[in-house]
Tab-separated table of C-alpha atoms and ligand atoms in Angstrom:
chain	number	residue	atom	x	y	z
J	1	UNK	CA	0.000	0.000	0.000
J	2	UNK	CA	1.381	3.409	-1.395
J	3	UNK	CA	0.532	6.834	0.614
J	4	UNK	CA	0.324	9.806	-1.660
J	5	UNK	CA	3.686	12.423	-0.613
J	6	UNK	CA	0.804	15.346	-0.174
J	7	UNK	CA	-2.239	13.483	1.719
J	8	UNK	CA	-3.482	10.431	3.720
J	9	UNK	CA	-4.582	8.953	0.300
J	10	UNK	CA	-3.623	5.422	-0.863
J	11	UNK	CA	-3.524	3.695	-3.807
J	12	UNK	CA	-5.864	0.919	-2.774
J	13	UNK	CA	-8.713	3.434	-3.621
J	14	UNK	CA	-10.652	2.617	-6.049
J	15	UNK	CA	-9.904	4.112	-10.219
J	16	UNK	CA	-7.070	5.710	-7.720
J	17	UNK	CA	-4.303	7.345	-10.283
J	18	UNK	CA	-1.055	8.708	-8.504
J	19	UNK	CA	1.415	10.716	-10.922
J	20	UNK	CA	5.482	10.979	-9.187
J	21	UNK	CA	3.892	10.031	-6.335
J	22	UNK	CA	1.285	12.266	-6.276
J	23	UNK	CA	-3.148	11.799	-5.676
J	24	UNK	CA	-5.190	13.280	-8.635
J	25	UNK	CA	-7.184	14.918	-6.190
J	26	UNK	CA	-3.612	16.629	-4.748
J	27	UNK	CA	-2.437	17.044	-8.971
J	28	UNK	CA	-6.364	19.149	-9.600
J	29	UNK	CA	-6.212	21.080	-5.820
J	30	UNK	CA	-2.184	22.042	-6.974
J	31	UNK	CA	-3.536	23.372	-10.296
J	32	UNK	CA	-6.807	25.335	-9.254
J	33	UNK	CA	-6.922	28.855	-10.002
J	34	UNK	CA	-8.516	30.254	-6.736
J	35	UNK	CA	-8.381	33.845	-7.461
J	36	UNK	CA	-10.928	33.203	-10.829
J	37	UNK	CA	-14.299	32.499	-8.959
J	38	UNK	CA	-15.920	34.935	-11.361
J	39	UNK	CA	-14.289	33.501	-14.262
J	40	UNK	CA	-16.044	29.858	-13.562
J	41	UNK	CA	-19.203	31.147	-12.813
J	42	UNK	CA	-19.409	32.866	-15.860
J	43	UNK	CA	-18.240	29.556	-17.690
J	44	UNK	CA	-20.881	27.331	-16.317
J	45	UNK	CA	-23.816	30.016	-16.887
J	46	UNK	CA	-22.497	29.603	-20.386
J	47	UNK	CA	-23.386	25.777	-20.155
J	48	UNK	CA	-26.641	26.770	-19.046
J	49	UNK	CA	-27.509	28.699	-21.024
J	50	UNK	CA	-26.699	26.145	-23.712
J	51	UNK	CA	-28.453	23.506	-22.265
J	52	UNK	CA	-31.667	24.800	-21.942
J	53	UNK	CA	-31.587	26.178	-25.121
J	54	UNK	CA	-31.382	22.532	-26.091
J	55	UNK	CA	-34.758	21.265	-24.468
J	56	UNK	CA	-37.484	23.334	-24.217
J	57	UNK	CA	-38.969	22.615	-20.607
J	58	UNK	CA	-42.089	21.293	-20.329
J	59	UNK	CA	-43.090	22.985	-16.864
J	60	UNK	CA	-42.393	26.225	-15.356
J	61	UNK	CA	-39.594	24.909	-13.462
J	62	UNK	CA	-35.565	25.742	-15.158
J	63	UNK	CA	-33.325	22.547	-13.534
J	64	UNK	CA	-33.494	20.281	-10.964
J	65	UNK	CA	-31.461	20.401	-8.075
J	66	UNK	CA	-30.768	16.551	-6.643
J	67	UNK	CA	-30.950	17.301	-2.343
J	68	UNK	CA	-31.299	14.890	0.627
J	69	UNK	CA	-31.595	16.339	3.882
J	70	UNK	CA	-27.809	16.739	4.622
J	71	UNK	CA	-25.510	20.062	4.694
J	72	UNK	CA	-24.739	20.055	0.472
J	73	UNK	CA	-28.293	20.585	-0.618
J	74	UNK	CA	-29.428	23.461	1.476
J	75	UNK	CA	-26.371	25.465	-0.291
J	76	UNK	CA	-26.871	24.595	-3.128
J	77	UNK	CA	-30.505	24.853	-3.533
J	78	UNK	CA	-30.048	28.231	-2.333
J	79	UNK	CA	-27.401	28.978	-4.894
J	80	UNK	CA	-29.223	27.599	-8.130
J	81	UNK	CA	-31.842	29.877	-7.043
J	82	UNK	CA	-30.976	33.289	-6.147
J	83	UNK	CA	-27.027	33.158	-7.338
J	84	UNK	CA	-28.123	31.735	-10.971
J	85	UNK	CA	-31.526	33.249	-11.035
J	86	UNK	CA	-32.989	30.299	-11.762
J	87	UNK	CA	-36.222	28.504	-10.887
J	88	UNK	CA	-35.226	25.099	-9.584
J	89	UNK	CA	-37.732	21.938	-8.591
J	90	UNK	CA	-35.735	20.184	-5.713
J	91	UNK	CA	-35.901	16.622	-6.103
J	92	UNK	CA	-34.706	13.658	-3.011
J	93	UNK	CA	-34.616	10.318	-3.456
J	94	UNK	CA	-35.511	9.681	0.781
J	95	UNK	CA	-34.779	6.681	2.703
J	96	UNK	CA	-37.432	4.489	3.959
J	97	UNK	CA	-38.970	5.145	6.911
J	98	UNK	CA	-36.814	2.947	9.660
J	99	UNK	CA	-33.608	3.931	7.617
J	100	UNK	CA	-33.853	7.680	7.552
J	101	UNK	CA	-32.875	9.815	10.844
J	102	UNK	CA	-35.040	11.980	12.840
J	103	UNK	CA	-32.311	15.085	11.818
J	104	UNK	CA	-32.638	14.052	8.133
J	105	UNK	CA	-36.230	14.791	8.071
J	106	UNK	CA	-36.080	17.610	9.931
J	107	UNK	CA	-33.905	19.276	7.570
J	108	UNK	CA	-36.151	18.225	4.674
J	109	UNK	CA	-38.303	20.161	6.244
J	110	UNK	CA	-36.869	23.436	6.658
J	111	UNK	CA	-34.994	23.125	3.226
J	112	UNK	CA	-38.878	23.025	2.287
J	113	UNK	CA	-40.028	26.171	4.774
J	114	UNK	CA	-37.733	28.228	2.647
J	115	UNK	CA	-40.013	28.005	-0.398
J	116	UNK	CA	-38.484	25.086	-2.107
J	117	UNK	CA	-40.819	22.681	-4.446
J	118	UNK	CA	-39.624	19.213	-3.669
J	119	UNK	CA	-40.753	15.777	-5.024
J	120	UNK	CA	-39.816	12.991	-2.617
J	121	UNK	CA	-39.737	9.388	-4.181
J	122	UNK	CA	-39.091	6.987	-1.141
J	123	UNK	CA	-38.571	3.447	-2.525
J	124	UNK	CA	-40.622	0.238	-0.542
J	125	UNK	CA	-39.188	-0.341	2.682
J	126	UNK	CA	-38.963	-4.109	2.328
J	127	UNK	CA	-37.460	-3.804	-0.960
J	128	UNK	CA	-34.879	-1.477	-0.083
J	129	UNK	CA	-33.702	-3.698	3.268
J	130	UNK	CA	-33.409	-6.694	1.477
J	131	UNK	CA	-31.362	-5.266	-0.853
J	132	UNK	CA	-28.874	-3.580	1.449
J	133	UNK	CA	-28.395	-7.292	2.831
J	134	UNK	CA	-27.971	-8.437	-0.195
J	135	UNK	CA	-25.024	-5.150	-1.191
J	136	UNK	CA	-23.211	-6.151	2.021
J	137	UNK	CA	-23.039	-9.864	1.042
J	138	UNK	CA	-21.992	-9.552	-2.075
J	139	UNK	CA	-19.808	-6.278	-2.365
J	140	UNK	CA	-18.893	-5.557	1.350
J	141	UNK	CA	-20.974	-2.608	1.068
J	142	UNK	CA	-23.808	-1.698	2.888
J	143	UNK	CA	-25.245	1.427	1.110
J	144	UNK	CA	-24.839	0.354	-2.410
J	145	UNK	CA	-28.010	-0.168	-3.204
J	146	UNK	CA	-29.111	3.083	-1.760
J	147	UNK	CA	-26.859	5.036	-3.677
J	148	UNK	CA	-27.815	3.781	-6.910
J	149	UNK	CA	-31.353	4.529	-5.836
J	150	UNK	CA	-30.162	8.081	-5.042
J	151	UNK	CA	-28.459	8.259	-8.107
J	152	UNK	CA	-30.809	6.978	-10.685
J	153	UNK	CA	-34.122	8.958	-9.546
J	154	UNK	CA	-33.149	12.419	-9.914
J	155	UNK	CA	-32.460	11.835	-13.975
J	156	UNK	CA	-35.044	9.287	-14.083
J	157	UNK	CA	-37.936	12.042	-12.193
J	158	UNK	CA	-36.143	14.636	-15.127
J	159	UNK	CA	-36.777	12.691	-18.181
J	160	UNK	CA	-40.636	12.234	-16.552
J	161	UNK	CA	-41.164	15.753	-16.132
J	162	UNK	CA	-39.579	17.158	-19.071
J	163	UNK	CA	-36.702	19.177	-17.175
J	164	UNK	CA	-33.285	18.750	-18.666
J	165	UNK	CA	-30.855	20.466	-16.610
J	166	UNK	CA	-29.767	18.592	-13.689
J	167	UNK	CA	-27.638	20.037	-10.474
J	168	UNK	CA	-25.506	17.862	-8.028
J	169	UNK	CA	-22.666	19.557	-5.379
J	170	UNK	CA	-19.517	17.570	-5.219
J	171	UNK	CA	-17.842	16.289	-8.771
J	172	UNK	CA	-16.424	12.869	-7.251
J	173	UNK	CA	-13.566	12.968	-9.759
J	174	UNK	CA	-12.299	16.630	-8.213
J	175	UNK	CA	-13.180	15.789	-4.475
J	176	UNK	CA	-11.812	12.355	-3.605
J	177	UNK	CA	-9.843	11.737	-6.656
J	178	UNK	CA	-12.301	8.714	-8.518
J	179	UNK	CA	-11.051	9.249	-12.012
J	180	UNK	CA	-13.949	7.159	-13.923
J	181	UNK	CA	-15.895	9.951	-13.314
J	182	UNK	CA	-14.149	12.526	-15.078
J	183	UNK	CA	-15.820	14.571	-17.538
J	184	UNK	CA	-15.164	16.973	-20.074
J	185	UNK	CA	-14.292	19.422	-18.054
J	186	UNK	CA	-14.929	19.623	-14.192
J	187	UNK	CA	-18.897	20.809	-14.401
J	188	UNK	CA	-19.740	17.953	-16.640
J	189	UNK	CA	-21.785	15.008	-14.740
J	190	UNK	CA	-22.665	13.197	-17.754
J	191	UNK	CA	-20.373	10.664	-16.563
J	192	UNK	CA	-21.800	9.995	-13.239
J	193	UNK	CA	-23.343	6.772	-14.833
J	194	UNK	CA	-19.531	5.596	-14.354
J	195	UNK	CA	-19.531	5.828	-10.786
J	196	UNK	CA	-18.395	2.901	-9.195
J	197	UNK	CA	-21.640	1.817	-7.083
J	198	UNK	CA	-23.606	2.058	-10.065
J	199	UNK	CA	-21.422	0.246	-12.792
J	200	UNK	CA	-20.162	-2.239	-10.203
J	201	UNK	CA	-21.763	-5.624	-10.220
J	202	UNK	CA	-24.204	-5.138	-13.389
J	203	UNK	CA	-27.524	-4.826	-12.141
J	204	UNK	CA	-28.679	-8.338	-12.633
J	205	UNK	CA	-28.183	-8.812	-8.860
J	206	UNK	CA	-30.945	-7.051	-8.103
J	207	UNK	CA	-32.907	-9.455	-9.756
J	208	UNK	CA	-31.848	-12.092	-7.029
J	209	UNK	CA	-33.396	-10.488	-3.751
J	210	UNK	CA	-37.193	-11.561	-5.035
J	211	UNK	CA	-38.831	-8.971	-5.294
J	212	UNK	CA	-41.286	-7.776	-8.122
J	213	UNK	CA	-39.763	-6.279	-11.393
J	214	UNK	CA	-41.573	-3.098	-11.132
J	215	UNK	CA	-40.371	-2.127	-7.365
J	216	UNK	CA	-36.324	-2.215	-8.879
J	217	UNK	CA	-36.938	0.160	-11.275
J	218	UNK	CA	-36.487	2.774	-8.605
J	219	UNK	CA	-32.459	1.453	-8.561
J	220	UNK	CA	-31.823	1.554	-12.249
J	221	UNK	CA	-29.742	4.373	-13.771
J	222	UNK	CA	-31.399	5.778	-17.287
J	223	UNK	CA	-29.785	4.681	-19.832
J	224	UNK	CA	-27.638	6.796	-22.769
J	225	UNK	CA	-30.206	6.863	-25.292
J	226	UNK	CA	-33.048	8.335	-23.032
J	227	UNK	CA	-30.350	11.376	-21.791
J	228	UNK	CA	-29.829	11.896	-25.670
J	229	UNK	CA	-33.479	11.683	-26.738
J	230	UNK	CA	-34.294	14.101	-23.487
J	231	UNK	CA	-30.853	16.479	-24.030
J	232	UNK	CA	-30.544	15.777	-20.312
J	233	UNK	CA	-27.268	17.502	-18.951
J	234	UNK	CA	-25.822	16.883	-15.420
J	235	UNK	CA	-24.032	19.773	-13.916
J	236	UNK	CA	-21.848	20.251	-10.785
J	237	UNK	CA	-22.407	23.209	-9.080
J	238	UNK	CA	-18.388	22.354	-6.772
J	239	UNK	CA	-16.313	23.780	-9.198
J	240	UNK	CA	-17.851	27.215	-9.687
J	241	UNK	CA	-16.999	28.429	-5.993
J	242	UNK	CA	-14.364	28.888	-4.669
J	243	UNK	CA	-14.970	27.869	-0.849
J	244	UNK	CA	-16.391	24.585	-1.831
J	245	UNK	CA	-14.996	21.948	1.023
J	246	UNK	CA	-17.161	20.029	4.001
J	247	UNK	CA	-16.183	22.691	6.411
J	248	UNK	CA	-17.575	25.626	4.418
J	249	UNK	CA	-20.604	23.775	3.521
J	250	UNK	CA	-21.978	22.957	6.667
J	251	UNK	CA	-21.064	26.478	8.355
J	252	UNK	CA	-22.724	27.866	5.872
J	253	UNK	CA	-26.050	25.381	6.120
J	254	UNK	CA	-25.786	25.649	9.830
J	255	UNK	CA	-26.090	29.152	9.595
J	256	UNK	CA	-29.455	28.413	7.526
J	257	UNK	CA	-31.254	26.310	10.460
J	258	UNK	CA	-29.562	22.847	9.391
J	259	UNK	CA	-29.478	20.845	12.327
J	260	UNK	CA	-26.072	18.793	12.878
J	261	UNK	CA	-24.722	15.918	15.109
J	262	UNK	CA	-22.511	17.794	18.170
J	263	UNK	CA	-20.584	15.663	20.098
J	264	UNK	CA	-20.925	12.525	18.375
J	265	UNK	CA	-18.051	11.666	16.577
J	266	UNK	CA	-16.850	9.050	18.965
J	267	UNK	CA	-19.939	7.335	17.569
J	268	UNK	CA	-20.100	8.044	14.168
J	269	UNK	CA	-16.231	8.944	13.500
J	270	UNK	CA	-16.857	11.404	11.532
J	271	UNK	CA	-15.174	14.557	12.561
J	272	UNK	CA	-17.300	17.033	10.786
J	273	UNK	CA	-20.279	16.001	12.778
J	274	UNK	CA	-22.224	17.350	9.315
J	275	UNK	CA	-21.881	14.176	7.256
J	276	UNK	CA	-24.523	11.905	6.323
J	277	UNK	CA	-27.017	13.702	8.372
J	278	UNK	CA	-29.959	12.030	7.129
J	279	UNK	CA	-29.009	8.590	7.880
J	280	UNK	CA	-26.712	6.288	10.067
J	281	UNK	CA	-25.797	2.751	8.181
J	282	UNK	CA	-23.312	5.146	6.135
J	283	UNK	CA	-20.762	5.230	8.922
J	284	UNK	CA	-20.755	1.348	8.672
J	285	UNK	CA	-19.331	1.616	4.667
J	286	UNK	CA	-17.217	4.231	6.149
J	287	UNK	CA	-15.614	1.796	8.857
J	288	UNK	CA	-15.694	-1.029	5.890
J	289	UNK	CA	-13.817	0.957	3.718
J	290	UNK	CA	-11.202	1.683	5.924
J	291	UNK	CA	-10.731	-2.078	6.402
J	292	UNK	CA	-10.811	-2.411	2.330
J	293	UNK	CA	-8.804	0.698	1.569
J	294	UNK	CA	-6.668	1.594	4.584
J	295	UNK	CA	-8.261	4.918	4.508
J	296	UNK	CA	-11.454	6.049	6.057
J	297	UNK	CA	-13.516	9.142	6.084
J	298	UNK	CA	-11.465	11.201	8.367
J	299	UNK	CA	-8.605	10.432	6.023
J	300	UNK	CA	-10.876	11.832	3.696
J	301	UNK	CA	-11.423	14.887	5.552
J	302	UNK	CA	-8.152	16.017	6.747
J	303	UNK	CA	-6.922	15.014	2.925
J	304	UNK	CA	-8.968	18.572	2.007
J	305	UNK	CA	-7.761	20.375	5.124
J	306	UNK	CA	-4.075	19.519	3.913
J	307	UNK	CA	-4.834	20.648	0.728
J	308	UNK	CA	-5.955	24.365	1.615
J	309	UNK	CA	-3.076	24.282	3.847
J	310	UNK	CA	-5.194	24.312	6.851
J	311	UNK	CA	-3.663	21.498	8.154
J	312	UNK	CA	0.042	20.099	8.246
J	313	UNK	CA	0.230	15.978	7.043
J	314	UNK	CA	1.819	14.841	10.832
J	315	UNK	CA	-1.485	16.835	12.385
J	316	UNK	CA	-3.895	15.197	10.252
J	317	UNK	CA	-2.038	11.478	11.081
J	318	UNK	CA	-3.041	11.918	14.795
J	319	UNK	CA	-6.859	12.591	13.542
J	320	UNK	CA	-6.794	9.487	11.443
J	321	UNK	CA	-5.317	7.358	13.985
J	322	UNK	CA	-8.238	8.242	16.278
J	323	UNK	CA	-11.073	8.132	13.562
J	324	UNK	CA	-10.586	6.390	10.678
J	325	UNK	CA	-12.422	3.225	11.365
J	326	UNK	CA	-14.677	4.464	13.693
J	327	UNK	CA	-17.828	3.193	13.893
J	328	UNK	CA	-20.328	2.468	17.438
J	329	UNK	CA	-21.847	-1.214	18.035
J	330	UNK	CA	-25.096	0.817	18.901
J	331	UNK	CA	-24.817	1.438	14.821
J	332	UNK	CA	-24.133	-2.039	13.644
J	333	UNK	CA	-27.128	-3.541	15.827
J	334	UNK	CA	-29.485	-1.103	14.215
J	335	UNK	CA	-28.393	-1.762	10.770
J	336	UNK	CA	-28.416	-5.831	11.898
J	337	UNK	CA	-32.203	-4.790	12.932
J	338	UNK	CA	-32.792	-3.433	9.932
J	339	UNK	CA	-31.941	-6.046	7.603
J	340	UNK	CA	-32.715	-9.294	9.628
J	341	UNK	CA	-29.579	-10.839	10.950
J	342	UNK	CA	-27.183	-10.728	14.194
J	343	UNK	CA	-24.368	-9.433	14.915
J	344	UNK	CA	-21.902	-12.246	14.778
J	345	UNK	CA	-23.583	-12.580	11.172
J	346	UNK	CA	-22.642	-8.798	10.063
J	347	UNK	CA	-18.968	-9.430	10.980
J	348	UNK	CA	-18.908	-12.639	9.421
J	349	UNK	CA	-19.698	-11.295	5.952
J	350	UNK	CA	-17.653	-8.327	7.443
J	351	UNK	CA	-14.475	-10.148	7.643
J	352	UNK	CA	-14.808	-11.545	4.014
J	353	UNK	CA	-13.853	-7.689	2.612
J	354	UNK	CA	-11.371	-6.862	5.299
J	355	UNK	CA	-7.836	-6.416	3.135
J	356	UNK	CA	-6.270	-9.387	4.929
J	357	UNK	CA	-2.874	-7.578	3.756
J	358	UNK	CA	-2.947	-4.590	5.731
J	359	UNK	CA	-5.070	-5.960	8.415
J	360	UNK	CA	-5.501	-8.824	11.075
J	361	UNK	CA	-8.756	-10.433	11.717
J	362	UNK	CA	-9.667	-11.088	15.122
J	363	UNK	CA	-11.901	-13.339	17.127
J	364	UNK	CA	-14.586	-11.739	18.880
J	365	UNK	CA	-12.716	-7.797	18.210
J	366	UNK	CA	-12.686	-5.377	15.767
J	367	UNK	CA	-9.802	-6.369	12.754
J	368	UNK	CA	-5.964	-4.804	13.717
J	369	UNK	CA	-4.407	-2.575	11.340
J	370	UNK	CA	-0.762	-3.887	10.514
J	371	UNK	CA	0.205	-0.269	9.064
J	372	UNK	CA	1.569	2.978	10.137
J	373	UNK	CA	-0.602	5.717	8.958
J	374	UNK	CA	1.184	7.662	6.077
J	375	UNK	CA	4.184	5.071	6.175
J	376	UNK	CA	4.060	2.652	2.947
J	377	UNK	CA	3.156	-0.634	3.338
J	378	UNK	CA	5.032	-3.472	2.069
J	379	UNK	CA	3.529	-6.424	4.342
B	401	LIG	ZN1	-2.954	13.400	-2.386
């Protein structure tokens, strides 16, 4: 296992690509012009512009702005609508009922109260916990099947309602470094299809869990043809700012009435306390892909820190150390409740994805990490 020389990154991440040493996500952050907000505003109103010149919409509505009830969408609802004067339908893909947290709906709410139109498509409950069981047995991921459901209905609820121009936040290829997302230039989403949980596995698997035909549909990511015959375009709103990072996000949400999670990050592990708001089984992939990847999601945070020079690469080892991995029993059980097994049954499919070379599994205790953080690894 290789560290990148900037961050906490490895090369065990998935489409990871590492140039004399160096992250892509380090390579972009090195080569961003951060005195030229203007300048890439002024570039993607071009692209709208374009767009919607494209595709006449059918409504009275401009885009659609993907949201779920966590820190991202209450900026950027707000910023599609009175930063790009446009009129934006607000659509979330929520979590069933015994999945989604008592925050998470509460922030639905007052993303609402501040005169948002949203559509919520919630999948059925049954459906959706029989296929997270079935994610976690067979790719060691318990969320999978919820993010392709989060995924797929905002383009799918656009080519129903005749709106072409799609918003998300983050461009994954910018923010963690996942380079099979990379588009054409760093607003284009047309390649989100590529992500990883949704090419990963086909989608024949889905088939398997036994349940009717018409209930998957929710999961299924439109296909190429029906985003040409629509002229559907998929825009991040990231690279336009230039304060766009976790920290900035959720200050700026908090400041809007978004409620957050103080004090738990013993819990969770996540350091932000702003993450994943609107749910809790996330923090489980988080712990599982630390055991995968080496890395977790504080390595993930203090990897942006480091590169705004907010935080040196020894500070953000001690943070790692004491979060990466992180992830409360009380969690597990409820996600165990969820889907129908026991415990000893989640860490025996557990221990089937742990990376056996950088870590030791353990009878009855949580696996041992062989590796220094930010030392390379040669086993
Ligand atoms: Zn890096």
């Amino acid at each position: 296992m290789r560290y990148c020389k900037q961050c906490l990154s490895t090369d065990l991440r998935p489409n990871a690509h590492f140039e004399n040493g160096v992250c892509i996500a380090c390579m972009y952050s090195d080569k961003i012009v951060f005195d030229k907000p203007a300048v890439k505003l002024h570039l993607l109103q071009e692209k709208i512009v374009k767009s919607r010149q494209k595709q006449r919409n059918k409504g009275a509505y401009d885009c659609i702005v993907g949201v779920s009830g966590g820190k991202d969408s209450t900026r950027q609802a707000h910023w599609v609508r009175d930063r790009l004067g446009l009129r934006p339908l607000l659509i979330c893909c929520a979590y069933p009922p015994k999945q989604m947290s008592e925050i998470g709906a509460q922030n639905l709410s007052n993303l609402i109260e501040m005169g948002f139109d949203l559509i919520m498509a919630t999948p059925a409950p049954q459906t959706a916990a029989k296929l997270a069981l079935e994610s976690f047995v067979k790719f060691g991921n318990v969320c999978k099947s919820t993010e392709m459901s989060l995924f797929s209905t905002v383009p799918r609820l656009a080519i129903e309602l005749g709106v072409n121009t799609i918003f998300w936040g983050e461009n994954p290829a910018l923010q963690v470094g996942d380079s099979a997302v990379e588009g054409i230039d760093e607003f284009d989403g047309n390649s989100l299809r590529k992500l990883n949980t949704l090419t990963e596995g086909g989608s024949d698997w889905l088939n398997q869990v036994g349940s009717h035909d018409y209930l998957l549909e929710h999961y299924l990511y439109p296909d190429e043809i029906e985003f040409e015959k629509q002229k559907i375009n998929i825009f991040y709103l990231g690279p336009a700012w230039d304060d766009w990072s976790n920290q900035d996000n959720s200050t700026y949400a908090a400041l809007q009435g978004l409620s957050l999670r103080p004090g738990e990050e013993n819990i969770t592990g996540d350091i932000s306390n702003a993450s994943m708001l609107d749910e809790e089984f996330t923090n489980i992939n988080m712990m599982l892909k630390y055991y995968k990847f080496g890395f977790g999601r504080a390595t993930d945070s203090v990897n942006e820190l480091i590169r705004i020079n907010k935080l040196s690469r020894d500070e953000a080892i001690e943070i790692v150390n004491k979060y990466d991995g992180v992830c409360d029993d009380s969690i597990i059980k409820n996600f165990c409740r969820y889907v129908g097994i026991s415990v000893e049954e989640f860490w025996r499919i557990a221990n089937k994805w742990i990376n056996k070379d950088i870590f030791d599994i353990k009878i009855a205790e949580r696996p041992g990490r062989k590796f220094v953080t930010g030392v390379d690894y040669v086993g």
